[in-house]
mmCIF file with all atom_site columns, C-alpha atoms in Angstrom:
data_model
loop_
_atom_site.group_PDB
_atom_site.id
_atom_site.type_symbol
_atom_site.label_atom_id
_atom_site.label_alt_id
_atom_site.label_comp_id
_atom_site.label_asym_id
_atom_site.label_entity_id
_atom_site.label_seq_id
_atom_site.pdbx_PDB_ins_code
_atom_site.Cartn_x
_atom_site.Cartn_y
_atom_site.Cartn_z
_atom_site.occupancy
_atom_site.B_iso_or_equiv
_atom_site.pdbx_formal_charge
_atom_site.auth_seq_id
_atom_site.auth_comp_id
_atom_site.auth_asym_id
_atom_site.auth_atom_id
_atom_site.pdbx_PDB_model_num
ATOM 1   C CA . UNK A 1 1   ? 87.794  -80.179  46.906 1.00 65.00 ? 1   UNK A CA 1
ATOM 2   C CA . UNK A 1 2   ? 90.291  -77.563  44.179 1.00 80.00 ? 2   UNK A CA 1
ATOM 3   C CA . UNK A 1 3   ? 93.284  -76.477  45.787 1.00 88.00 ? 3   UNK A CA 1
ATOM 4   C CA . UNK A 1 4   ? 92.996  -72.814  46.067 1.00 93.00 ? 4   UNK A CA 1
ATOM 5   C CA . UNK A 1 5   ? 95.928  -70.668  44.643 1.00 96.00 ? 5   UNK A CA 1
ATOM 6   C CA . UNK A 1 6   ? 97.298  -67.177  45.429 1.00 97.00 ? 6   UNK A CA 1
ATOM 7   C CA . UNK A 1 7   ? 98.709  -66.127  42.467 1.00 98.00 ? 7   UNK A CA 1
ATOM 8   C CA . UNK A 1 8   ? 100.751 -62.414  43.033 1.00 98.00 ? 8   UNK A CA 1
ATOM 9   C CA . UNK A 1 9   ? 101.852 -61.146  39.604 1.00 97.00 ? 9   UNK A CA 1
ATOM 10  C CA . UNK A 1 10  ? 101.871 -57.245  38.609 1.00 95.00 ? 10  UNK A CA 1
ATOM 11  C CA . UNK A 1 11  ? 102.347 -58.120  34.851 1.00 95.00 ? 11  UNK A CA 1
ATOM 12  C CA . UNK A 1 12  ? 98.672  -58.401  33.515 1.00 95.00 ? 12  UNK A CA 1
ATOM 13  C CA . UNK A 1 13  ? 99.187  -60.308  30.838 1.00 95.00 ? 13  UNK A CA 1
ATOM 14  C CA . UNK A 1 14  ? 101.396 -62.790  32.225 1.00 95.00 ? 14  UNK A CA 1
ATOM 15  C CA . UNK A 1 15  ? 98.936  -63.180  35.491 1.00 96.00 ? 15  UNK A CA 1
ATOM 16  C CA . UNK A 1 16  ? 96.389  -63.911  33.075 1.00 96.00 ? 16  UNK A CA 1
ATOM 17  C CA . UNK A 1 17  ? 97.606  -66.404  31.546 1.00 95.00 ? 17  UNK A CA 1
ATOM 18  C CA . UNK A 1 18  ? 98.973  -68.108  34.626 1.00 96.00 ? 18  UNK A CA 1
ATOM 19  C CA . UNK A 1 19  ? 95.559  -68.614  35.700 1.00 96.00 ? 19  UNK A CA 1
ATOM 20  C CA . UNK A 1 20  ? 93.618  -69.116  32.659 1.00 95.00 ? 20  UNK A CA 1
ATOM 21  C CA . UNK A 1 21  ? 96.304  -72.277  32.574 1.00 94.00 ? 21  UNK A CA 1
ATOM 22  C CA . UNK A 1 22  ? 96.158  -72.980  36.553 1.00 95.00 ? 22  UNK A CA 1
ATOM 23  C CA . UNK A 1 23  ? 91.645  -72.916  36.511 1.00 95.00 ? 23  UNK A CA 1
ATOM 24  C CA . UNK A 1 24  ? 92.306  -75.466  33.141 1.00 93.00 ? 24  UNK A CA 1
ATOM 25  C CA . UNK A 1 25  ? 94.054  -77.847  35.516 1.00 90.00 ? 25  UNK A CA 1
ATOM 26  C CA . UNK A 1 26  ? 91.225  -77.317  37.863 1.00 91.00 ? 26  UNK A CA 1
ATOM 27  C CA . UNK A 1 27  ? 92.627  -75.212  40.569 1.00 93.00 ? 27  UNK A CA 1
ATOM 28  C CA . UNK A 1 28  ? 90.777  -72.328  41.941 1.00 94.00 ? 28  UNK A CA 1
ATOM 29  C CA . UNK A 1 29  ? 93.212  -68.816  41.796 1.00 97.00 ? 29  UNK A CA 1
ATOM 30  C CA . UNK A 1 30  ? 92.846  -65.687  43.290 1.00 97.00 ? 30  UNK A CA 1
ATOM 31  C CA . UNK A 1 31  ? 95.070  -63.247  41.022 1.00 97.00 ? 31  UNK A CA 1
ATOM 32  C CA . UNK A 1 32  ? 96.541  -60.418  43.000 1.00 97.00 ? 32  UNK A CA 1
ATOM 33  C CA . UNK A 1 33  ? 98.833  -57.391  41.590 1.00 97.00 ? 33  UNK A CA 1
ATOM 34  C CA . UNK A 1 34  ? 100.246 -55.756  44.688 1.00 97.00 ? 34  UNK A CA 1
ATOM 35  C CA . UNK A 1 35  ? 101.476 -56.925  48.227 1.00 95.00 ? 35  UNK A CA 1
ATOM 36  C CA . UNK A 1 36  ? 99.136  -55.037  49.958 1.00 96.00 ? 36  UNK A CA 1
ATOM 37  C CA . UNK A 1 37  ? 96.172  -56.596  48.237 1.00 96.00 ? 37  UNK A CA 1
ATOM 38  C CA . UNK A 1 38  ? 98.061  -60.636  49.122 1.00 97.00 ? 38  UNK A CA 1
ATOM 39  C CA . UNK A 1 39  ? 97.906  -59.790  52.423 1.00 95.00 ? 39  UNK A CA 1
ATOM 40  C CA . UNK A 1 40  ? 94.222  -59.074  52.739 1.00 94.00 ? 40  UNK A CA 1
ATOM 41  C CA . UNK A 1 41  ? 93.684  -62.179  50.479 1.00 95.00 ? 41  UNK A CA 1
ATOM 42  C CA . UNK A 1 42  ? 95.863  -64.490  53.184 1.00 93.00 ? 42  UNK A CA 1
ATOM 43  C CA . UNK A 1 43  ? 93.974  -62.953  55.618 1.00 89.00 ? 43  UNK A CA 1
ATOM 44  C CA . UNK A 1 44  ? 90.483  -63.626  54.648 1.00 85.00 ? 44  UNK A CA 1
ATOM 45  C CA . UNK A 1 45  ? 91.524  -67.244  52.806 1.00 88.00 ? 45  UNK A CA 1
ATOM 46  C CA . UNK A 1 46  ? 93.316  -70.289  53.439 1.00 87.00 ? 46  UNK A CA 1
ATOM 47  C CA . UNK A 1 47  ? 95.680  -71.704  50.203 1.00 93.00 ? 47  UNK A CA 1
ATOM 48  C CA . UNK A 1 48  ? 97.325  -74.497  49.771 1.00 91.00 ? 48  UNK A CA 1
ATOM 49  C CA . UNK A 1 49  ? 99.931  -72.740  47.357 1.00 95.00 ? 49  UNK A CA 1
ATOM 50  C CA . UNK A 1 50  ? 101.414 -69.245  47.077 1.00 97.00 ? 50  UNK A CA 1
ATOM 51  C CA . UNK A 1 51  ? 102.914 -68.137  43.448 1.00 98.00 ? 51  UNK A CA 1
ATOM 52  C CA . UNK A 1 52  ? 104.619 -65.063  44.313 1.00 98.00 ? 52  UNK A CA 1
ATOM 53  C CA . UNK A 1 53  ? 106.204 -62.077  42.072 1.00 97.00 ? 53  UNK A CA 1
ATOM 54  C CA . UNK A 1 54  ? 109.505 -60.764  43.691 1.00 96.00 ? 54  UNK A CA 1
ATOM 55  C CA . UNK A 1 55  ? 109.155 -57.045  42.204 1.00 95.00 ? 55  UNK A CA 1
ATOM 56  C CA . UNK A 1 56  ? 105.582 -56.029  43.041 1.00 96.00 ? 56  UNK A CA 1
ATOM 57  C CA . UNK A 1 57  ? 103.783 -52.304  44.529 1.00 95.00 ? 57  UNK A CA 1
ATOM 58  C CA . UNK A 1 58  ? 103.581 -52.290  48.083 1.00 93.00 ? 58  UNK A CA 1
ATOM 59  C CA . UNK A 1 59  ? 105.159 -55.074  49.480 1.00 94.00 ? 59  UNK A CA 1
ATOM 60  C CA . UNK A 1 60  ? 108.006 -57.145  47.522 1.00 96.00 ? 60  UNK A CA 1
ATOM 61  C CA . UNK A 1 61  ? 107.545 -60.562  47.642 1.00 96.00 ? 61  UNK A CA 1
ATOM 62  C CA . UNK A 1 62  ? 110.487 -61.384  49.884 1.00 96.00 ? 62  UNK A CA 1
ATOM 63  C CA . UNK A 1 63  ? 109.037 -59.317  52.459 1.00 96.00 ? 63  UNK A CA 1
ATOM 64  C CA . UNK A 1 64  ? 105.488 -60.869  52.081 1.00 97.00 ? 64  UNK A CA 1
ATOM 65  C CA . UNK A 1 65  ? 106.442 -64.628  52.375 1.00 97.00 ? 65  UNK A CA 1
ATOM 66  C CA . UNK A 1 66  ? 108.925 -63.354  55.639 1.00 96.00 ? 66  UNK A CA 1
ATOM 67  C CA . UNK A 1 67  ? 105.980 -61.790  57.103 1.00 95.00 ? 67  UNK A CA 1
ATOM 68  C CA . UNK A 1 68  ? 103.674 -64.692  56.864 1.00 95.00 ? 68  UNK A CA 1
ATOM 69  C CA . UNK A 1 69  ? 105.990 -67.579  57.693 1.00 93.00 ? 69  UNK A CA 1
ATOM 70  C CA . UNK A 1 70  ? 106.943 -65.163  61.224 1.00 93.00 ? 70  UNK A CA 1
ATOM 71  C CA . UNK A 1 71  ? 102.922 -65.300  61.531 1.00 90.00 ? 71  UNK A CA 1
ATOM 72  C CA . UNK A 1 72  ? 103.477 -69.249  61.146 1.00 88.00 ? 72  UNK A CA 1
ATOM 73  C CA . UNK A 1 73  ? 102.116 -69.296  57.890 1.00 89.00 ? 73  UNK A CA 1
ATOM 74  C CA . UNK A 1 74  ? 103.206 -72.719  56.106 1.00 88.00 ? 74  UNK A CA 1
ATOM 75  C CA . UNK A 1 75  ? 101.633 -72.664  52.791 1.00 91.00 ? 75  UNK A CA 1
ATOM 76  C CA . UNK A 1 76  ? 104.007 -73.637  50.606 1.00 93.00 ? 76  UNK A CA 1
ATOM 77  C CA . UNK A 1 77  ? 105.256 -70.998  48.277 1.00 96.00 ? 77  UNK A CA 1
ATOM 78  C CA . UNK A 1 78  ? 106.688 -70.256  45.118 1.00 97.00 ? 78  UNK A CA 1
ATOM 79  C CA . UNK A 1 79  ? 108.677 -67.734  43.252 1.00 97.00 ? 79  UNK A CA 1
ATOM 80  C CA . UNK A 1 80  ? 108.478 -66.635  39.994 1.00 96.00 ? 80  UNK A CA 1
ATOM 81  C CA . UNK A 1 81  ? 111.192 -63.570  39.251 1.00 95.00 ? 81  UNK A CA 1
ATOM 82  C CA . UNK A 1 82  ? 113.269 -61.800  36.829 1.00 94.00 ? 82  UNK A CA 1
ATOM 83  C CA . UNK A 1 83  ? 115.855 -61.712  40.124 1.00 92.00 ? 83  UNK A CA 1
ATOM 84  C CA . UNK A 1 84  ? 118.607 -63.902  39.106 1.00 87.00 ? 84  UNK A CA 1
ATOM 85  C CA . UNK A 1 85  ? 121.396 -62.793  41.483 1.00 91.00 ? 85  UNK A CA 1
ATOM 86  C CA . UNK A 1 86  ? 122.531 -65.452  43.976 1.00 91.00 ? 86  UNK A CA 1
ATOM 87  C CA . UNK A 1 87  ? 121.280 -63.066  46.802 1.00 92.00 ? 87  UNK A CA 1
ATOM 88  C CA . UNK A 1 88  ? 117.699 -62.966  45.813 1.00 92.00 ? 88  UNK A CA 1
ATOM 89  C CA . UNK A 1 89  ? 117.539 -66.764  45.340 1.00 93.00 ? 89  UNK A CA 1
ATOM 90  C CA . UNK A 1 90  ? 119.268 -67.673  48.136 1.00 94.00 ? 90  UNK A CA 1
ATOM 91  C CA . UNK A 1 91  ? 117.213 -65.529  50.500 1.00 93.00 ? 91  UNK A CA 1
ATOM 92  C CA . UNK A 1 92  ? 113.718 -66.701  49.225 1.00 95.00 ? 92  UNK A CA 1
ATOM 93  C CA . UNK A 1 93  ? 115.150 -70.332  50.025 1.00 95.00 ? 93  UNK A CA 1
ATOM 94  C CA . UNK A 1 94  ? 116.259 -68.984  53.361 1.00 95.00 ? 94  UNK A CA 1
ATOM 95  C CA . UNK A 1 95  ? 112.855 -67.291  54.287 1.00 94.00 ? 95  UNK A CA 1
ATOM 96  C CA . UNK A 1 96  ? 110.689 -70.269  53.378 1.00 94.00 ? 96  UNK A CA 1
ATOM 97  C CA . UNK A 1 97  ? 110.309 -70.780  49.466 1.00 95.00 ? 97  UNK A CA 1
ATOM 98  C CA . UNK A 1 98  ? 109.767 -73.702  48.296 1.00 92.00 ? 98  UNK A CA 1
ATOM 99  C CA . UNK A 1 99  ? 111.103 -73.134  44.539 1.00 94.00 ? 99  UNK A CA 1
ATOM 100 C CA . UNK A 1 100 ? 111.956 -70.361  42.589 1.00 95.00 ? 100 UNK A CA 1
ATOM 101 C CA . UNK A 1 101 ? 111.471 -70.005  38.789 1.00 94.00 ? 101 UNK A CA 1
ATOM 102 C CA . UNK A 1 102 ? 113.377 -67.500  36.795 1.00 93.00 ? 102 UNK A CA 1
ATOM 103 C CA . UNK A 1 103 ? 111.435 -65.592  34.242 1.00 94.00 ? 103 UNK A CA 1
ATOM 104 C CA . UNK A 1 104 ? 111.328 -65.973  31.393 1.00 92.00 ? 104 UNK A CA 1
ATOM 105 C CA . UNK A 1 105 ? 110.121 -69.096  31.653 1.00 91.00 ? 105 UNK A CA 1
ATOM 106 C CA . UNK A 1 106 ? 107.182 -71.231  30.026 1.00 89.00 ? 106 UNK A CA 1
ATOM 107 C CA . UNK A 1 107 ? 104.039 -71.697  31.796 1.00 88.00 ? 107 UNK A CA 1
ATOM 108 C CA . UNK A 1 108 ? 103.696 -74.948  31.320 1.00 89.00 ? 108 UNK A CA 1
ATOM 109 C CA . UNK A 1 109 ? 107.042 -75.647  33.685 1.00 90.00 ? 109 UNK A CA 1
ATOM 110 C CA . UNK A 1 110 ? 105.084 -73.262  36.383 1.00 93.00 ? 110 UNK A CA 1
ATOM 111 C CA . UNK A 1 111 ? 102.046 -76.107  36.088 1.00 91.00 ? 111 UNK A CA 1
ATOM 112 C CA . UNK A 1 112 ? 104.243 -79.266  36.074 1.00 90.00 ? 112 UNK A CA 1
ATOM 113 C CA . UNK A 1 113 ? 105.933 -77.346  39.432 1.00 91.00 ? 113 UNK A CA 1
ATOM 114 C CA . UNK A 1 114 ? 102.637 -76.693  40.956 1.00 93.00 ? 114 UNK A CA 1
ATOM 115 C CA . UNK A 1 115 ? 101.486 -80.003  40.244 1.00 89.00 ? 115 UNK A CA 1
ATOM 116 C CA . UNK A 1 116 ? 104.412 -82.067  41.643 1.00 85.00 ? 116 UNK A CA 1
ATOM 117 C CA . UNK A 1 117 ? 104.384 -79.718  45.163 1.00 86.00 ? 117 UNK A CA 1
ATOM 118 C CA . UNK A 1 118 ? 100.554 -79.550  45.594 1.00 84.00 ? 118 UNK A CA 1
ATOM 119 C CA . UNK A 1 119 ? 100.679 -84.183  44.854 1.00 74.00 ? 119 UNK A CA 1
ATOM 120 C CA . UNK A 1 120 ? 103.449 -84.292  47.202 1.00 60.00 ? 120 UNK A CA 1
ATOM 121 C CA . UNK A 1 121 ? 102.982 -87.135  49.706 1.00 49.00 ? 121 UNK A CA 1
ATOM 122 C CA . UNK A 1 122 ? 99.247  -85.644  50.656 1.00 58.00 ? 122 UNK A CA 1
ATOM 123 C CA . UNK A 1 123 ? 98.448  -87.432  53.906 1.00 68.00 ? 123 UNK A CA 1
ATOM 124 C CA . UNK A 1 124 ? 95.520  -85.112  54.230 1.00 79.00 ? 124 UNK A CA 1
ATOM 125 C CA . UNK A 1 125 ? 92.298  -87.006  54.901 1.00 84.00 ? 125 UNK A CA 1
ATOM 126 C CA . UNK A 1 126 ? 88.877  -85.623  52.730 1.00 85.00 ? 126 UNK A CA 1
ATOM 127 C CA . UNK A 1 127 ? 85.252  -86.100  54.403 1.00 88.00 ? 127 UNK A CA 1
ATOM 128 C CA . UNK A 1 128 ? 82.680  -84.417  52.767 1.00 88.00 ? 128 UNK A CA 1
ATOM 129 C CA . UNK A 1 129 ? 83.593  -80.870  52.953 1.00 90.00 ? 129 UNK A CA 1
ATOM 130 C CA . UNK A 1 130 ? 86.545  -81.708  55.618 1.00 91.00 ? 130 UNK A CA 1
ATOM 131 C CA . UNK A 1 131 ? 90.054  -81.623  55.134 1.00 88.00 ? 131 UNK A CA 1
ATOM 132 C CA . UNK A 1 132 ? 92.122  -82.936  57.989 1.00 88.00 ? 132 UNK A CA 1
ATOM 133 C CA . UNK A 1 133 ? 95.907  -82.440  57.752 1.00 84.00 ? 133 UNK A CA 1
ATOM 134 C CA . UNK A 1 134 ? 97.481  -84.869  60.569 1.00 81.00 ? 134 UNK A CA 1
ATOM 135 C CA . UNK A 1 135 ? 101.181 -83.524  60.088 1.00 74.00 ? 135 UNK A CA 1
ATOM 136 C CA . UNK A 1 136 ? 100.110 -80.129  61.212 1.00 79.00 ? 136 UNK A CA 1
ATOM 137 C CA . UNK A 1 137 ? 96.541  -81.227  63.192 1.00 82.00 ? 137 UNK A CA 1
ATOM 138 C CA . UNK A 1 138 ? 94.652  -78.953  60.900 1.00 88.00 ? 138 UNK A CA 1
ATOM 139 C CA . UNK A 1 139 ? 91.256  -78.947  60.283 1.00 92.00 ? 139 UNK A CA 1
ATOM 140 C CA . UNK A 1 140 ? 89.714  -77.176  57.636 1.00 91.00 ? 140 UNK A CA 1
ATOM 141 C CA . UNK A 1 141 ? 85.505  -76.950  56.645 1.00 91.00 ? 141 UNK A CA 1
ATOM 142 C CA . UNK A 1 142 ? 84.505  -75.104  53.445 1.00 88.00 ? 142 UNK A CA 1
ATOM 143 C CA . UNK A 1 143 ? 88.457  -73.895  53.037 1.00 85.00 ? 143 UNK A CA 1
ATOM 144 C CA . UNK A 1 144 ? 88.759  -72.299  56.232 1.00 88.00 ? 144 UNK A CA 1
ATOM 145 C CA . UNK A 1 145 ? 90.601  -73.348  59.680 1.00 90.00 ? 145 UNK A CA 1
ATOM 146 C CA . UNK A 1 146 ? 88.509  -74.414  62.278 1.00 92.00 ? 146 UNK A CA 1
ATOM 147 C CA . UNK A 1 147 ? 89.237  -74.858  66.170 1.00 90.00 ? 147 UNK A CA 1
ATOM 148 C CA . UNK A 1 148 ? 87.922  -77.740  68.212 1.00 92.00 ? 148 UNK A CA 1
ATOM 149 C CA . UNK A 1 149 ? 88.196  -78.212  71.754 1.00 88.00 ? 149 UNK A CA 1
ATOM 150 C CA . UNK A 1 150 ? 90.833  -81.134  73.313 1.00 90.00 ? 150 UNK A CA 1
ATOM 151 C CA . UNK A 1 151 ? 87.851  -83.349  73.981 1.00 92.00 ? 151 UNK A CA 1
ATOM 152 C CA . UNK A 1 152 ? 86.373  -83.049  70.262 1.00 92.00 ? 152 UNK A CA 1
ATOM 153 C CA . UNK A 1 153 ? 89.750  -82.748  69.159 1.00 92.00 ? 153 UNK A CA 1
ATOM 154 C CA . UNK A 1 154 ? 90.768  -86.224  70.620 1.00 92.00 ? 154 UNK A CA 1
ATOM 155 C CA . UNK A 1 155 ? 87.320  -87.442  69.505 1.00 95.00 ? 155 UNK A CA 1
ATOM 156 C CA . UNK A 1 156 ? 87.608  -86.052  66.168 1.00 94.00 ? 156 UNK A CA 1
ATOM 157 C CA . UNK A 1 157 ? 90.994  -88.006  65.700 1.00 91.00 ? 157 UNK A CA 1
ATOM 158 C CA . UNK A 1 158 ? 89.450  -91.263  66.238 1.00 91.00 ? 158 UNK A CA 1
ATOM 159 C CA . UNK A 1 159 ? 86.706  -91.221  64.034 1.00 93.00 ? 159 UNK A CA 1
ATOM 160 C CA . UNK A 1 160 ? 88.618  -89.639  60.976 1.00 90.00 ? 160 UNK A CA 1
ATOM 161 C CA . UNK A 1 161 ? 90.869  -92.251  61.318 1.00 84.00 ? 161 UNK A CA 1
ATOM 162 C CA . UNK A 1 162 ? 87.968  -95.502  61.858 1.00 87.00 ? 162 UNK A CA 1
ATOM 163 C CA . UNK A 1 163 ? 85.528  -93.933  59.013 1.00 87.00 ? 163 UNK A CA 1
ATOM 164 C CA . UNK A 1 164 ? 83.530  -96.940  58.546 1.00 87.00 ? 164 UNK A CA 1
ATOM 165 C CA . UNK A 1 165 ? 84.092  -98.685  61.651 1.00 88.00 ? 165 UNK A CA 1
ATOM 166 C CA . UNK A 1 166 ? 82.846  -99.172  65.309 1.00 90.00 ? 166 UNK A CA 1
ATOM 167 C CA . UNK A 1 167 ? 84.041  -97.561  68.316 1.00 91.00 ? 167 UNK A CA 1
ATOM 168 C CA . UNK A 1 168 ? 83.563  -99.162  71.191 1.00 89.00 ? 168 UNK A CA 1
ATOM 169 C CA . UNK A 1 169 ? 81.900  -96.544  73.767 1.00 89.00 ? 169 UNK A CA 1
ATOM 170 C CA . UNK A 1 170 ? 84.839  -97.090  76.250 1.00 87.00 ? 170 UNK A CA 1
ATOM 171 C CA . UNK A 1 171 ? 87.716  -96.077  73.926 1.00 89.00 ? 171 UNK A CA 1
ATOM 172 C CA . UNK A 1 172 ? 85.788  -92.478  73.431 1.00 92.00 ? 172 UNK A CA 1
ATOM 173 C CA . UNK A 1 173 ? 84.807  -92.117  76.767 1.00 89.00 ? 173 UNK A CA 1
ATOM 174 C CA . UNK A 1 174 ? 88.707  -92.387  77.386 1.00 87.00 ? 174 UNK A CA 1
ATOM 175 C CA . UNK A 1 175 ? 88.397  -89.429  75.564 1.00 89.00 ? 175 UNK A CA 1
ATOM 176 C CA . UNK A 1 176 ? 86.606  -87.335  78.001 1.00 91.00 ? 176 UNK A CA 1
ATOM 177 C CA . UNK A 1 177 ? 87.758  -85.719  81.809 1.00 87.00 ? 177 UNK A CA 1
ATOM 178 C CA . UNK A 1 178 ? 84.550  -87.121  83.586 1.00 90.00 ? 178 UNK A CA 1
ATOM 179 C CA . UNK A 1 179 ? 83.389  -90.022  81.894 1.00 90.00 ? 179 UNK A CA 1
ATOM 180 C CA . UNK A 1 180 ? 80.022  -90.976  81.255 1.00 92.00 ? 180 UNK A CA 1
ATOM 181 C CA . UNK A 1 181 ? 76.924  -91.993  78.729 1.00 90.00 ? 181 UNK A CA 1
ATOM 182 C CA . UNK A 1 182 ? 75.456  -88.972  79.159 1.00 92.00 ? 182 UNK A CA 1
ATOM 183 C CA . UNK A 1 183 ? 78.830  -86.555  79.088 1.00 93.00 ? 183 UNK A CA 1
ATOM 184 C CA . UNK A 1 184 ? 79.977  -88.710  75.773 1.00 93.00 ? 184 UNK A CA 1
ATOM 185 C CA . UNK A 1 185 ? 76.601  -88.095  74.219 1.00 92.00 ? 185 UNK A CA 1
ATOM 186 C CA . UNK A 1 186 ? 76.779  -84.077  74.388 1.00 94.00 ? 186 UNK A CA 1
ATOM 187 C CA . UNK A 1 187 ? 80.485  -84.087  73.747 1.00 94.00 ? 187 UNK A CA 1
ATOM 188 C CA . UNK A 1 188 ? 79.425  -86.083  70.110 1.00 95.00 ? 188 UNK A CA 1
ATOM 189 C CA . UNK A 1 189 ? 76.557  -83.505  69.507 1.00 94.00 ? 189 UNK A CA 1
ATOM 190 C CA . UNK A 1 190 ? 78.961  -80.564  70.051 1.00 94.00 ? 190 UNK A CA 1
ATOM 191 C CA . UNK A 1 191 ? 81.432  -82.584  67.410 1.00 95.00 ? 191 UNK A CA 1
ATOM 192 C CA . UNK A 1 192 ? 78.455  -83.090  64.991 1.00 94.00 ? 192 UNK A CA 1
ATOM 193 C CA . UNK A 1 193 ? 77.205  -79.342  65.549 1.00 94.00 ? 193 UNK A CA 1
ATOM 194 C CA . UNK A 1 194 ? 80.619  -78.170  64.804 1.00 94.00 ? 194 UNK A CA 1
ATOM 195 C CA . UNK A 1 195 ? 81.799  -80.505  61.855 1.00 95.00 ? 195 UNK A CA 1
ATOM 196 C CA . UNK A 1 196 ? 79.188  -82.189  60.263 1.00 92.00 ? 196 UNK A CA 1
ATOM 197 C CA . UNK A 1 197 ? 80.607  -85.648  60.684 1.00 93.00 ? 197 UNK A CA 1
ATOM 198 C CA . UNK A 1 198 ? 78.060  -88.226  60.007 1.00 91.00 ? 198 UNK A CA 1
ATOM 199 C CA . UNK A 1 199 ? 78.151  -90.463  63.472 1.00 94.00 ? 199 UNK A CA 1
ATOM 200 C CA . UNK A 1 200 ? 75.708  -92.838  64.287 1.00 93.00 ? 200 UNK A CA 1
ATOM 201 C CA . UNK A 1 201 ? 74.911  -94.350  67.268 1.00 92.00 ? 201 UNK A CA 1
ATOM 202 C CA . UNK A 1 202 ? 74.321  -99.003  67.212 1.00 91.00 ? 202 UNK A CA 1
ATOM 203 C CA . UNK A 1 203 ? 72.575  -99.319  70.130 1.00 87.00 ? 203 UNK A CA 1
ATOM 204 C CA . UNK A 1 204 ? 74.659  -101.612 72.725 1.00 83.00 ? 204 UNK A CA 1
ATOM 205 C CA . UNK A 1 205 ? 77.609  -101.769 70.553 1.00 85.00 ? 205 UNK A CA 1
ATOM 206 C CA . UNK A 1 206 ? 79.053  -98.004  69.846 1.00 90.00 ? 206 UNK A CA 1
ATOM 207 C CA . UNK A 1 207 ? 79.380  -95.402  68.042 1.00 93.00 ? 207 UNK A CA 1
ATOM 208 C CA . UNK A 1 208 ? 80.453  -95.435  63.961 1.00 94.00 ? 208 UNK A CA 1
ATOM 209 C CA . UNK A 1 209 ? 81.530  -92.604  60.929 1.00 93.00 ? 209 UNK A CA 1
ATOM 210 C CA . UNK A 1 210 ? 79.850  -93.471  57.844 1.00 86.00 ? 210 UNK A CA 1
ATOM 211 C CA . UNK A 1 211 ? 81.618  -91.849  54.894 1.00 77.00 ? 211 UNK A CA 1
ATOM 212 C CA . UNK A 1 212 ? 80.086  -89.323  53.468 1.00 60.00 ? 212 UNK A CA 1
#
């Protein structure tokens, strides 16, 4: 699955060739040119990286990142400015950046930035068009957040992390408030409905993820 990029640059021409260089690498970018229009992209999308202008219409960068990380927004986030005073830098770092890159710079360092923070230790786990996150308990289908109930949840947990191997019946059902064959079979049908996973049922024996 391409990491999905919020880029938020007012210069045209630079923003252009930003991502013209970040889709080459094989990242997917949503270009943005004023504060106003980031927020509606964070909003309606989930990243996994913000590049953010300092100096933009609207809403300055500064205040944008601040906003989102007091919404608990974690995506991690860069800066790309002509701001060069101690003050700027030091509050971007304060409010949640993780880099800043004074402009001028080449795009190519922007890239080899991206590219070490977005291969950072990624513990996330991929299934088919899942992507669990077990630092933050995140689960995302298609890009987007989704919400499971504590019993899927626990459920969930247990399979992602056994893909290709049996569960024994009584270690889900230890998953569930009233145990039982029949209770454990609708909460796996709700899981199914809601994720996709791929469980099958071995008569007798338990229940198993096949990888997709």
């Amino acid at each position: 699955m391409k990491k999905n990029i919020l880029l938020l640059e007012d210069d045209s021409l630079l923003a252009q060739t930003i991502r013209e260089l970040l889709i080459c690498e094989g990242y997917e970018v949503t270009l943005v040119a004023c504060g106003n229009e980031a927020v509606d992209a964070s909003y309606d999308n989930v990243f996994d990286l913000y590049i953010f202008d300092i100096n933009v219409p609207d809403i300055n960068g500064l205040e944008l990142l601040q906003s989102l990380r007091e919404a608990d927004d974690k995506t991690p986030a860069i800066f790309i400015s002509a701001l060069v005073d101690l003050n700027s830098i030091s509050k971007a770092f304060e409010i949640g950046a993780d880099d800043y890159i004074k402009k001028p710079f080449f795009p190519e360092e922007l890239l080899i930035r991206v590219n070490a923070k977005l291969a950072q230790k990624n513990s996330n786990i991929i299934y088919k068009n899942l992507e669990y996150d077990p630092k933050s308990n995140t689960l995302k289908k298609d890009g987007r957040v989704i919400a499971l109930g504590e019993v899927q949840e626990q459920l969930f947990i247990l399979f992602i992390n056994n893909i290709n191997k049996t569960l024994d019946k009584d270690i889900l059902m230890d998953c569930l408030e009233k145990p039982s064959p029949v209770a454990l079979r609708v909460a796996l049908t709700k899981l199914k409905q809601t994720t996709g996973l791929d469980i099958k049922n071995l008569r007798g024996i338990g229940y198993i993820l096949e990888q997709g």
